[in-house]
Each structure stands twice: as C-alpha cells, then as structure tokens.
Amino acid sequence: MSLTPRQTLALSDSSLPPAPPAAPKPSPASSLDIFTGDPNFMTSLARGLIVIQAFTQQSPQMTISQLSVKTGLSRAAVRRCLYTLTKLGFAGAEDGSRYSLRPRMLTLSHTYTTSNTLSTAAQPILERMSAALRESFSVATLDGEDIVYIARTQVSRVMAVDLHIGSRLPAYCTSMGRVLLAYLPTEQLEQYLAKATLTAHTTRTITSVEKLRLALRNVRRNGYALVDQEYEVGLRSLAVPVYAASGRVVATLNLSGNAPRLSVLEMQSRFLNHLRNAANELSVFLN
C-alpha cells in the first residue's frame, strides 16, 4: 500500500527524537549556593531578603506555600523569615495565611534615597525639567541584569506598568539599560552577555547578542541611547550617561514619551541637549 506525501511526512516526523525539555529557571534560593562554606555569610539574612523580593505588584499577597515555590526556599525557612518580618513590623497576614509587606518596609527605601547623594540630587533636577518641558524623566542605575529607578518624575502615564522609585526593568531593551551596559568595562559586559536572557517584549525587541553588541557600540559612539518600542509598544525613550569624577558612568538620565506624539527626530533635536545638561549638572554632585 502506497502512502500519501502527508502520511510519509507524519511517519518521518514521528521518528524524530522528542525535543529536549526546557531547562528549569534557577530559583532565587539557588543563588546562595556559591556562598556555601563562607563563615561570614549570613544565610538567614539572605533568605529573608529573598522572601522580601518575592513580593511584587503582580503578587502582593502570598501564602507560605506560594512563597516557597517562588523562592525555592523550604516552607520551614519561609515560615521563619515571615515570623521574623512580622515581629519587626515589615510583613503581616490579615487572614492568617496570605502574607504581604507592611508600610514599614518604606523606611528601608527612604533610608536609601535620603542617604544616597545621587538620588537626593537627581530628584529636584528632574522636577525642574518636568515643570519646564512637561515630560516624564527618570534616573536609574544598573543592578545585575536590570535597571533600578532611583529618581523619577511623571507628568503623564507613558507606560502600562506603574513605574516608581525602586522599579526594575530589563537593561537590554530599555534606553537607560543600553547606556549603562554600553559603558561597562569589557569583562563585565561579556559576563552580562554570556548569561542574559534576551526575551522579545515586542516585535521590535533586539534578541540577538550580536545585534545588541552593535546597538551598544552605537550608544558609545553617539553618547546616548534611543530605544523605540522595544520594551512596550507605543513607548519611545532617550537616555544619556551620568559620569562620576573618575570618568566612570554611574547612572543614566532619560526621557520617556508616547511614540505617536514624540517622533525620533523631535526627541533628538528638542530634548537631547536638555538631557545632557541635566546629566552634567548631576555629575557635579558626584565630584
């Protein structure tokens, strides 16, 4: 009996070995393995910080079981962390089972922003720019594979996600992230590229390491980064570096706007000099 082309294709496909399963994403708790045997490393404190960071805007309340799954910590370890945080007023559970962070947690971020020279100096500069230009501006630093907002002003909602001081976004597909990556020492950049997961957030997102390398070279050559709808459709942003006295780039300052309203040309011609002047002013506080 002869087989149709479709039947032949089906048989040949069935003979192929199954695709290997995707490697599971490492849990936050697994990041502590490298400190095993270090007598000065406080594992209990590290576990508590992992539990704190597990709470997000998408998951503001979680049970012990949910936190155990999300962090990779045992239920017993999560329970002890939550017990301590609750006793200190940083967490609590209204119904006795679903935990959430408490307002006292804000004292930790307040301590950082009031003691950090860069954050303290940046906020009034951004507020002055927003008042004059009626746009949203931010300052961020690099933390691992993400950027972290340390100062921000917002005159209108330009992103679907609600950004605030402490918000994190992926570095590779944001203008501020591109600036901070572009000025990393070569060894640090190579370490980042070797482990970074370049996920497509939109059809415009750069997901190739080589294309990202080219984009970063362009940032260094031009002295700024312009990212057009790579993180979110409709969002266009422009960022410049902020230098310390040593010449090292320690932060980045950006403008975010609605793509249909702000063209690439307008961003470059109207706002680039304002951003550079503000970045230079901010650099003075670091000298």
PDB file of C-alpha atoms in Angstrom:
ATOM      1  CA  MET A   1       0.000   0.000   0.000  1.00  0.00           C
ATOM      2  CA  SER A   2       1.467   3.317  -1.037  1.00  0.00           C
ATOM      3  CA  LEU A   3       1.490   6.237   1.386  1.00  0.00           C
ATOM      4  CA  THR A   4       0.414   9.752   0.605  1.00  0.00           C
ATOM      5  CA  PRO A   5       3.026  12.512   0.988  1.00  0.00           C
ATOM      6  CA  ARG A   6       1.241  13.693   4.155  1.00  0.00           C
ATOM      7  CA  GLN A   7       1.358  10.191   5.680  1.00  0.00           C
ATOM      8  CA  THR A   8       5.026   9.852   4.772  1.00  0.00           C
ATOM      9  CA  LEU A   9       5.778  13.198   6.421  1.00  0.00           C
ATOM     10  CA  ALA A  10       3.868  12.164   9.550  1.00  0.00           C
ATOM     11  CA  LEU A  11       5.864   8.925   9.806  1.00  0.00           C
ATOM     12  CA  SER A  12       9.181  10.743   9.331  1.00  0.00           C
ATOM     13  CA  ASP A  13       8.217  13.304  11.950  1.00  0.00           C
ATOM     14  CA  SER A  14       7.281  10.602  14.455  1.00  0.00           C
ATOM     15  CA  SER A  15      10.710   9.034  14.071  1.00  0.00           C
ATOM     16  CA  LEU A  16      12.443  12.196  15.178  1.00  0.00           C
ATOM     17  CA  PRO A  17      13.612  12.284  18.803  1.00  0.00           C
ATOM     18  CA  PRO A  18      11.482  14.466  21.060  1.00  0.00           C
ATOM     19  CA  ALA A  19      12.757  17.963  21.716  1.00  0.00           C
ATOM     20  CA  PRO A  20      14.650  18.189  24.989  1.00  0.00           C
ATOM     21  CA  PRO A  21      12.655  19.832  27.780  1.00  0.00           C
ATOM     22  CA  ALA A  22      13.489  23.445  28.527  1.00  0.00           C
ATOM     23  CA  ALA A  23      15.904  23.839  31.387  1.00  0.00           C
ATOM     24  CA  PRO A  24      14.105  24.985  34.543  1.00  0.00           C
ATOM     25  CA  LYS A  25      14.789  28.544  35.579  1.00  0.00           C
ATOM     26  CA  PRO A  26      17.085  28.686  38.639  1.00  0.00           C
ATOM     27  CA  SER A  27      15.255  29.649  41.817  1.00  0.00           C
ATOM     28  CA  PRO A  28      16.350  32.723  43.787  1.00  0.00           C
ATOM     29  CA  ALA A  29      17.458  30.415  46.602  1.00  0.00           C
ATOM     30  CA  SER A  30      19.933  28.658  44.303  1.00  0.00           C
ATOM     31  CA  SER A  31      21.898  31.910  44.022  1.00  0.00           C
ATOM     32  CA  LEU A  32      23.020  31.348  47.616  1.00  0.00           C
ATOM     33  CA  ASP A  33      24.857  28.130  46.767  1.00  0.00           C
ATOM     34  CA  ILE A  34      28.043  29.978  45.838  1.00  0.00           C
ATOM     35  CA  PHE A  35      28.343  31.187  49.445  1.00  0.00           C
ATOM     36  CA  THR A  36      28.304  27.705  50.937  1.00  0.00           C
ATOM     37  CA  GLY A  37      31.210  27.363  53.340  1.00  0.00           C
ATOM     38  CA  ASP A  38      31.711  31.125  53.771  1.00  0.00           C
ATOM     39  CA  PRO A  39      31.743  31.603  57.583  1.00  0.00           C
ATOM     40  CA  ASN A  40      30.996  35.332  57.285  1.00  0.00           C
ATOM     41  CA  PHE A  41      27.925  34.961  55.074  1.00  0.00           C
ATOM     42  CA  MET A  42      24.588  35.265  56.946  1.00  0.00           C
ATOM     43  CA  THR A  43      22.381  32.775  55.143  1.00  0.00           C
ATOM     44  CA  SER A  44      19.347  33.580  57.293  1.00  0.00           C
ATOM     45  CA  LEU A  45      19.553  37.268  56.376  1.00  0.00           C
ATOM     46  CA  ALA A  46      19.941  36.390  52.685  1.00  0.00           C
ATOM     47  CA  ARG A  47      16.876  34.156  52.851  1.00  0.00           C
ATOM     48  CA  GLY A  48      14.865  36.949  54.437  1.00  0.00           C
ATOM     49  CA  LEU A  49      15.831  39.322  51.636  1.00  0.00           C
ATOM     50  CA  ILE A  50      14.822  36.729  49.040  1.00  0.00           C
ATOM     51  CA  VAL A  51      11.397  36.442  50.668  1.00  0.00           C
ATOM     52  CA  ILE A  52      11.003  40.237  50.683  1.00  0.00           C
ATOM     53  CA  GLN A  53      11.907  40.491  46.998  1.00  0.00           C
ATOM     54  CA  ALA A  54       9.389  37.779  46.092  1.00  0.00           C
ATOM     55  CA  PHE A  55       6.517  40.209  46.707  1.00  0.00           C
ATOM     56  CA  THR A  56       5.719  42.172  43.548  1.00  0.00           C
ATOM     57  CA  GLN A  57       2.959  44.319  42.108  1.00  0.00           C
ATOM     58  CA  GLN A  58       1.609  41.176  40.425  1.00  0.00           C
ATOM     59  CA  SER A  59       1.883  39.094  43.641  1.00  0.00           C
ATOM     60  CA  PRO A  60       1.350  41.440  46.608  1.00  0.00           C
ATOM     61  CA  GLN A  61      -0.091  38.674  48.805  1.00  0.00           C
ATOM     62  CA  MET A  62       1.119  35.088  49.047  1.00  0.00           C
ATOM     63  CA  THR A  63       0.862  32.072  51.287  1.00  0.00           C
ATOM     64  CA  ILE A  64       3.851  30.262  52.750  1.00  0.00           C
ATOM     65  CA  SER A  65       3.460  27.538  50.121  1.00  0.00           C
ATOM     66  CA  GLN A  66       3.371  30.044  47.275  1.00  0.00           C
ATOM     67  CA  LEU A  67       6.437  31.828  48.607  1.00  0.00           C
ATOM     68  CA  SER A  68       8.246  28.517  48.966  1.00  0.00           C
ATOM     69  CA  VAL A  69       7.609  27.684  45.315  1.00  0.00           C
ATOM     70  CA  LYS A  70       8.540  31.166  44.083  1.00  0.00           C
ATOM     71  CA  THR A  71      11.763  31.486  46.105  1.00  0.00           C
ATOM     72  CA  GLY A  72      12.965  27.889  46.121  1.00  0.00           C
ATOM     73  CA  LEU A  73      13.251  28.002  49.912  1.00  0.00           C
ATOM     74  CA  SER A  74      11.745  25.333  52.123  1.00  0.00           C
ATOM     75  CA  ARG A  75       8.395  26.027  53.773  1.00  0.00           C
ATOM     76  CA  ALA A  76      10.114  25.975  57.159  1.00  0.00           C
ATOM     77  CA  ALA A  77      12.649  28.597  56.056  1.00  0.00           C
ATOM     78  CA  VAL A  78       9.924  30.815  54.594  1.00  0.00           C
ATOM     79  CA  ARG A  79       7.870  30.472  57.786  1.00  0.00           C
ATOM     80  CA  ARG A  80      10.808  31.585  59.955  1.00  0.00           C
ATOM     81  CA  CYS A  81      11.521  34.558  57.661  1.00  0.00           C
ATOM     82  CA  LEU A  82       7.889  35.664  57.748  1.00  0.00           C
ATOM     83  CA  TYR A  83       7.719  35.197  61.520  1.00  0.00           C
ATOM     84  CA  THR A  84      10.728  37.494  61.961  1.00  0.00           C
ATOM     85  CA  LEU A  85       9.474  40.075  59.448  1.00  0.00           C
ATOM     86  CA  THR A  86       6.049  40.078  61.105  1.00  0.00           C
ATOM     87  CA  LYS A  87       7.505  40.545  64.591  1.00  0.00           C
ATOM     88  CA  LEU A  88       9.538  43.511  63.305  1.00  0.00           C
ATOM     89  CA  GLY A  89       6.535  45.059  61.549  1.00  0.00           C
ATOM     90  CA  PHE A  90       7.764  44.597  57.979  1.00  0.00           C
ATOM     91  CA  ALA A  91       5.190  41.954  56.996  1.00  0.00           C
ATOM     92  CA  GLY A  92       1.905  40.518  58.165  1.00  0.00           C
ATOM     93  CA  ALA A  93      -1.111  38.389  57.280  1.00  0.00           C
ATOM     94  CA  GLU A  94      -4.598  39.799  57.759  1.00  0.00           C
ATOM     95  CA  ASP A  95      -6.294  36.420  57.362  1.00  0.00           C
ATOM     96  CA  GLY A  96      -3.516  34.430  58.987  1.00  0.00           C
ATOM     97  CA  SER A  97      -2.418  32.723  55.765  1.00  0.00           C
ATOM     98  CA  ARG A  98      -1.776  35.258  52.981  1.00  0.00           C
ATOM     99  CA  TYR A  99       1.196  37.460  53.803  1.00  0.00           C
ATOM    100  CA  SER A 100       2.024  40.896  52.433  1.00  0.00           C
ATOM    101  CA  LEU A 101       4.593  43.585  53.147  1.00  0.00           C
ATOM    102  CA  ARG A 102       3.732  46.387  55.540  1.00  0.00           C
ATOM    103  CA  PRO A 103       4.248  50.168  55.179  1.00  0.00           C
ATOM    104  CA  ARG A 104       7.245  49.981  57.493  1.00  0.00           C
ATOM    105  CA  MET A 105       9.126  48.488  54.546  1.00  0.00           C
ATOM    106  CA  LEU A 106       9.115  52.006  53.063  1.00  0.00           C
ATOM    107  CA  THR A 107      11.562  53.110  55.744  1.00  0.00           C
ATOM    108  CA  LEU A 108      14.220  50.961  54.061  1.00  0.00           C
ATOM    109  CA  SER A 109      13.811  52.638  50.677  1.00  0.00           C
ATOM    110  CA  HIS A 110      13.557  56.049  52.366  1.00  0.00           C
ATOM    111  CA  THR A 111      16.850  55.397  54.140  1.00  0.00           C
ATOM    112  CA  TYR A 112      18.485  54.701  50.784  1.00  0.00           C
ATOM    113  CA  THR A 113      17.057  57.693  48.932  1.00  0.00           C
ATOM    114  CA  THR A 114      17.886  60.143  51.734  1.00  0.00           C
ATOM    115  CA  SER A 115      21.418  58.814  52.221  1.00  0.00           C
ATOM    116  CA  ASN A 116      22.273  58.407  48.534  1.00  0.00           C
ATOM    117  CA  THR A 117      23.814  61.573  47.090  1.00  0.00           C
ATOM    118  CA  LEU A 118      22.853  60.722  43.525  1.00  0.00           C
ATOM    119  CA  SER A 119      19.196  60.051  44.306  1.00  0.00           C
ATOM    120  CA  THR A 120      18.894  63.138  46.520  1.00  0.00           C
ATOM    121  CA  ALA A 121      20.494  65.402  43.929  1.00  0.00           C
ATOM    122  CA  ALA A 122      18.577  63.953  40.968  1.00  0.00           C
ATOM    123  CA  GLN A 123      15.008  64.433  42.188  1.00  0.00           C
ATOM    124  CA  PRO A 124      14.893  68.272  42.152  1.00  0.00           C
ATOM    125  CA  ILE A 125      16.662  68.354  38.781  1.00  0.00           C
ATOM    126  CA  LEU A 126      14.042  66.047  37.289  1.00  0.00           C
ATOM    127  CA  GLU A 127      11.195  68.010  38.848  1.00  0.00           C
ATOM    128  CA  ARG A 128      12.532  71.242  37.373  1.00  0.00           C
ATOM    129  CA  MET A 129      12.815  69.634  33.930  1.00  0.00           C
ATOM    130  CA  SER A 130       9.285  68.225  34.106  1.00  0.00           C
ATOM    131  CA  ALA A 131       7.881  71.610  35.117  1.00  0.00           C
ATOM    132  CA  ALA A 132       9.612  73.326  32.201  1.00  0.00           C
ATOM    133  CA  LEU A 133       9.227  70.678  29.491  1.00  0.00           C
ATOM    134  CA  ARG A 134       6.046  68.876  30.605  1.00  0.00           C
ATOM    135  CA  GLU A 135       7.573  65.427  30.096  1.00  0.00           C
ATOM    136  CA  SER A 136       8.479  62.438  32.285  1.00  0.00           C
ATOM    137  CA  PHE A 137      12.122  61.993  33.329  1.00  0.00           C
ATOM    138  CA  SER A 138      13.988  59.337  35.306  1.00  0.00           C
ATOM    139  CA  VAL A 139      17.402  58.431  36.704  1.00  0.00           C
ATOM    140  CA  ALA A 140      18.466  54.812  37.119  1.00  0.00           C
ATOM    141  CA  THR A 141      21.457  52.657  37.989  1.00  0.00           C
ATOM    142  CA  LEU A 142      22.382  49.110  36.997  1.00  0.00           C
ATOM    143  CA  ASP A 143      21.739  46.205  39.357  1.00  0.00           C
ATOM    144  CA  GLY A 144      22.579  42.826  37.874  1.00  0.00           C
ATOM    145  CA  GLU A 145      20.615  42.420  34.643  1.00  0.00           C
ATOM    146  CA  ASP A 146      18.118  45.155  35.499  1.00  0.00           C
ATOM    147  CA  ILE A 147      17.982  48.907  35.823  1.00  0.00           C
ATOM    148  CA  VAL A 148      16.621  50.305  39.085  1.00  0.00           C
ATOM    149  CA  TYR A 149      14.880  53.687  39.226  1.00  0.00           C
ATOM    150  CA  ILE A 150      16.377  55.921  41.922  1.00  0.00           C
ATOM    151  CA  ALA A 151      14.599  59.170  40.940  1.00  0.00           C
ATOM    152  CA  ARG A 152      11.568  59.848  38.770  1.00  0.00           C
ATOM    153  CA  THR A 153       9.007  62.465  37.780  1.00  0.00           C
ATOM    154  CA  GLN A 154       5.881  61.654  35.804  1.00  0.00           C
ATOM    155  CA  VAL A 155       3.606  64.217  34.194  1.00  0.00           C
ATOM    156  CA  SER A 156       1.514  61.614  32.375  1.00  0.00           C
ATOM    157  CA  ARG A 157       1.231  57.844  32.270  1.00  0.00           C
ATOM    158  CA  VAL A 158       3.538  56.731  29.446  1.00  0.00           C
ATOM    159  CA  MET A 159       3.775  53.012  30.249  1.00  0.00           C
ATOM    160  CA  ALA A 160       1.296  50.286  31.050  1.00  0.00           C
ATOM    161  CA  VAL A 161       3.320  49.383  34.137  1.00  0.00           C
ATOM    162  CA  ASP A 162       3.301  51.890  37.005  1.00  0.00           C
ATOM    163  CA  LEU A 163       6.905  52.979  37.482  1.00  0.00           C
ATOM    164  CA  HIS A 164       8.242  54.455  40.708  1.00  0.00           C
ATOM    165  CA  ILE A 165      11.473  54.713  42.682  1.00  0.00           C
ATOM    166  CA  GLY A 166      12.673  51.143  43.158  1.00  0.00           C
ATOM    167  CA  SER A 167      11.023  49.803  39.983  1.00  0.00           C
ATOM    168  CA  ARG A 168      13.126  47.406  37.928  1.00  0.00           C
ATOM    169  CA  LEU A 169      13.184  46.890  34.161  1.00  0.00           C
ATOM    170  CA  PRO A 170      15.400  44.703  31.950  1.00  0.00           C
ATOM    171  CA  ALA A 171      18.558  46.512  30.862  1.00  0.00           C
ATOM    172  CA  TYR A 172      18.919  45.151  27.312  1.00  0.00           C
ATOM    173  CA  CYS A 173      15.705  46.599  25.862  1.00  0.00           C
ATOM    174  CA  THR A 174      15.474  49.967  27.639  1.00  0.00           C
ATOM    175  CA  SER A 175      17.304  53.188  26.788  1.00  0.00           C
ATOM    176  CA  MET A 176      18.705  53.602  30.297  1.00  0.00           C
ATOM    177  CA  GLY A 177      19.823  49.993  30.340  1.00  0.00           C
ATOM    178  CA  ARG A 178      21.564  50.351  26.979  1.00  0.00           C
ATOM    179  CA  VAL A 179      23.539  53.332  28.279  1.00  0.00           C
ATOM    180  CA  LEU A 180      24.611  51.534  31.444  1.00  0.00           C
ATOM    181  CA  LEU A 181      25.575  48.387  29.528  1.00  0.00           C
ATOM    182  CA  ALA A 182      27.427  50.304  26.817  1.00  0.00           C
ATOM    183  CA  TYR A 183      29.802  51.893  29.326  1.00  0.00           C
ATOM    184  CA  LEU A 184      30.533  48.766  31.354  1.00  0.00           C
ATOM    185  CA  PRO A 185      34.143  47.547  31.424  1.00  0.00           C
ATOM    186  CA  THR A 186      34.640  44.920  28.712  1.00  0.00           C
ATOM    187  CA  GLU A 187      34.918  41.997  31.134  1.00  0.00           C
ATOM    188  CA  GLN A 188      31.695  42.913  32.946  1.00  0.00           C
ATOM    189  CA  LEU A 189      29.830  43.375  29.668  1.00  0.00           C
ATOM    190  CA  GLU A 190      30.961  39.964  28.439  1.00  0.00           C
ATOM    191  CA  GLN A 191      29.770  38.383  31.684  1.00  0.00           C
ATOM    192  CA  TYR A 192      26.388  40.055  31.222  1.00  0.00           C
ATOM    193  CA  LEU A 193      26.037  38.958  27.588  1.00  0.00           C
ATOM    194  CA  ALA A 194      27.020  35.385  28.446  1.00  0.00           C
ATOM    195  CA  LYS A 195      24.121  34.897  30.837  1.00  0.00           C
ATOM    196  CA  ALA A 196      21.475  37.415  29.739  1.00  0.00           C
ATOM    197  CA  THR A 197      18.131  36.114  28.506  1.00  0.00           C
ATOM    198  CA  LEU A 198      17.007  38.383  25.652  1.00  0.00           C
ATOM    199  CA  THR A 199      13.243  37.947  25.590  1.00  0.00           C
ATOM    200  CA  ALA A 200      11.111  39.597  22.903  1.00  0.00           C
ATOM    201  CA  HIS A 201       8.718  42.039  24.597  1.00  0.00           C
ATOM    202  CA  THR A 202       7.556  43.420  21.230  1.00  0.00           C
ATOM    203  CA  THR A 203       8.283  42.652  17.579  1.00  0.00           C
ATOM    204  CA  ARG A 204      10.983  45.356  17.713  1.00  0.00           C
ATOM    205  CA  THR A 205      12.954  43.933  20.637  1.00  0.00           C
ATOM    206  CA  ILE A 206      16.578  43.050  19.941  1.00  0.00           C
ATOM    207  CA  THR A 207      17.016  39.414  20.972  1.00  0.00           C
ATOM    208  CA  SER A 208      20.354  38.680  19.291  1.00  0.00           C
ATOM    209  CA  VAL A 209      23.579  39.134  21.263  1.00  0.00           C
ATOM    210  CA  GLU A 210      25.392  40.356  18.165  1.00  0.00           C
ATOM    211  CA  LYS A 211      22.707  42.925  17.362  1.00  0.00           C
ATOM    212  CA  LEU A 212      22.810  44.068  20.982  1.00  0.00           C
ATOM    213  CA  ARG A 213      26.591  44.447  20.762  1.00  0.00           C
ATOM    214  CA  LEU A 214      26.141  46.653  17.684  1.00  0.00           C
ATOM    215  CA  ALA A 215      23.485  48.731  19.458  1.00  0.00           C
ATOM    216  CA  LEU A 216      25.791  49.226  22.442  1.00  0.00           C
ATOM    217  CA  ARG A 217      28.669  50.291  20.193  1.00  0.00           C
ATOM    218  CA  ASN A 218      26.348  52.880  18.639  1.00  0.00           C
ATOM    219  CA  VAL A 219      25.468  54.165  22.104  1.00  0.00           C
ATOM    220  CA  ARG A 220      29.138  54.736  22.935  1.00  0.00           C
ATOM    221  CA  ARG A 221      29.757  56.394  19.577  1.00  0.00           C
ATOM    222  CA  ASN A 222      26.725  58.705  19.809  1.00  0.00           C
ATOM    223  CA  GLY A 223      26.817  59.326  23.550  1.00  0.00           C
ATOM    224  CA  TYR A 224      23.144  58.452  24.013  1.00  0.00           C
ATOM    225  CA  ALA A 225      20.639  55.632  23.546  1.00  0.00           C
ATOM    226  CA  LEU A 226      17.291  55.882  21.801  1.00  0.00           C
ATOM    227  CA  VAL A 227      15.050  52.833  22.138  1.00  0.00           C
ATOM    228  CA  ASP A 228      11.933  52.731  20.010  1.00  0.00           C
ATOM    229  CA  GLN A 229       9.129  50.470  21.269  1.00  0.00           C
ATOM    230  CA  GLU A 230      11.350  47.528  22.220  1.00  0.00           C
ATOM    231  CA  TYR A 231      10.012  47.106  25.751  1.00  0.00           C
ATOM    232  CA  GLU A 232       6.445  48.268  25.178  1.00  0.00           C
ATOM    233  CA  VAL A 233       4.500  49.175  22.037  1.00  0.00           C
ATOM    234  CA  GLY A 234       3.967  52.929  21.910  1.00  0.00           C
ATOM    235  CA  LEU A 235       6.869  53.751  24.258  1.00  0.00           C
ATOM    236  CA  ARG A 236       9.893  55.645  22.975  1.00  0.00           C
ATOM    237  CA  SER A 237      12.750  56.729  25.251  1.00  0.00           C
ATOM    238  CA  LEU A 238      16.027  58.631  25.111  1.00  0.00           C
ATOM    239  CA  ALA A 239      18.838  58.302  27.691  1.00  0.00           C
ATOM    240  CA  VAL A 240      22.279  59.804  28.360  1.00  0.00           C
ATOM    241  CA  PRO A 241      25.087  58.794  30.739  1.00  0.00           C
ATOM    242  CA  VAL A 242      25.841  60.401  34.105  1.00  0.00           C
ATOM    243  CA  TYR A 243      29.574  60.440  34.891  1.00  0.00           C
ATOM    244  CA  ALA A 244      31.366  60.332  38.239  1.00  0.00           C
ATOM    245  CA  ALA A 245      34.546  62.346  38.817  1.00  0.00           C
ATOM    246  CA  SER A 246      36.590  59.261  37.912  1.00  0.00           C
ATOM    247  CA  GLY A 247      35.065  59.263  34.424  1.00  0.00           C
ATOM    248  CA  ARG A 248      33.031  56.148  35.157  1.00  0.00           C
ATOM    249  CA  VAL A 249      29.357  56.091  34.165  1.00  0.00           C
ATOM    250  CA  VAL A 250      27.439  55.552  37.401  1.00  0.00           C
ATOM    251  CA  ALA A 251      23.873  56.310  36.303  1.00  0.00           C
ATOM    252  CA  THR A 252      21.720  57.356  33.386  1.00  0.00           C
ATOM    253  CA  LEU A 253      19.050  60.002  32.866  1.00  0.00           C
ATOM    254  CA  ASN A 254      16.184  59.581  30.422  1.00  0.00           C
ATOM    255  CA  LEU A 255      13.049  60.952  28.844  1.00  0.00           C
ATOM    256  CA  SER A 256      10.128  58.603  28.183  1.00  0.00           C
ATOM    257  CA  GLY A 257       7.300  59.531  25.875  1.00  0.00           C
ATOM    258  CA  ASN A 258       4.446  58.314  23.748  1.00  0.00           C
ATOM    259  CA  ALA A 259       5.774  57.244  20.351  1.00  0.00           C
ATOM    260  CA  PRO A 260       2.906  58.682  18.222  1.00  0.00           C
ATOM    261  CA  ARG A 261       3.315  62.031  19.986  1.00  0.00           C
ATOM    262  CA  LEU A 262       7.126  62.272  20.147  1.00  0.00           C
ATOM    263  CA  SER A 263       8.996  61.437  16.961  1.00  0.00           C
ATOM    264  CA  VAL A 264      12.589  60.205  16.962  1.00  0.00           C
ATOM    265  CA  LEU A 265      13.700  63.458  15.337  1.00  0.00           C
ATOM    266  CA  GLU A 266      11.912  65.599  17.925  1.00  0.00           C
ATOM    267  CA  MET A 267      13.439  63.622  20.774  1.00  0.00           C
ATOM    268  CA  GLN A 268      16.915  64.144  19.381  1.00  0.00           C
ATOM    269  CA  SER A 269      16.559  67.772  18.320  1.00  0.00           C
ATOM    270  CA  ARG A 270      14.407  69.107  21.154  1.00  0.00           C
ATOM    271  CA  PHE A 271      15.363  67.109  24.237  1.00  0.00           C
ATOM    272  CA  LEU A 272      18.859  65.645  23.837  1.00  0.00           C
ATOM    273  CA  ASN A 273      20.677  68.820  24.905  1.00  0.00           C
ATOM    274  CA  HIS A 274      18.362  69.224  27.911  1.00  0.00           C
ATOM    275  CA  LEU A 275      19.189  65.681  28.998  1.00  0.00           C
ATOM    276  CA  ARG A 276      22.920  66.213  28.573  1.00  0.00           C
ATOM    277  CA  ASN A 277      22.851  69.472  30.507  1.00  0.00           C
ATOM    278  CA  ALA A 278      20.918  67.833  33.349  1.00  0.00           C
ATOM    279  CA  ALA A 279      23.326  64.880  33.384  1.00  0.00           C
ATOM    280  CA  ASN A 280      26.286  67.275  33.584  1.00  0.00           C
ATOM    281  CA  GLU A 281      24.609  69.144  36.444  1.00  0.00           C
ATOM    282  CA  LEU A 282      24.027  65.863  38.257  1.00  0.00           C
ATOM    283  CA  SER A 283      27.643  64.844  37.738  1.00  0.00           C
ATOM    284  CA  VAL A 284      28.770  67.929  39.687  1.00  0.00           C
ATOM    285  CA  PHE A 285      27.214  66.477  42.844  1.00  0.00           C
ATOM    286  CA  LEU A 286      29.368  63.368  42.438  1.00  0.00           C
ATOM    287  CA  ASN A 287      32.657  65.293  42.273  1.00  0.00           C
TER     288      ASN A 287
END
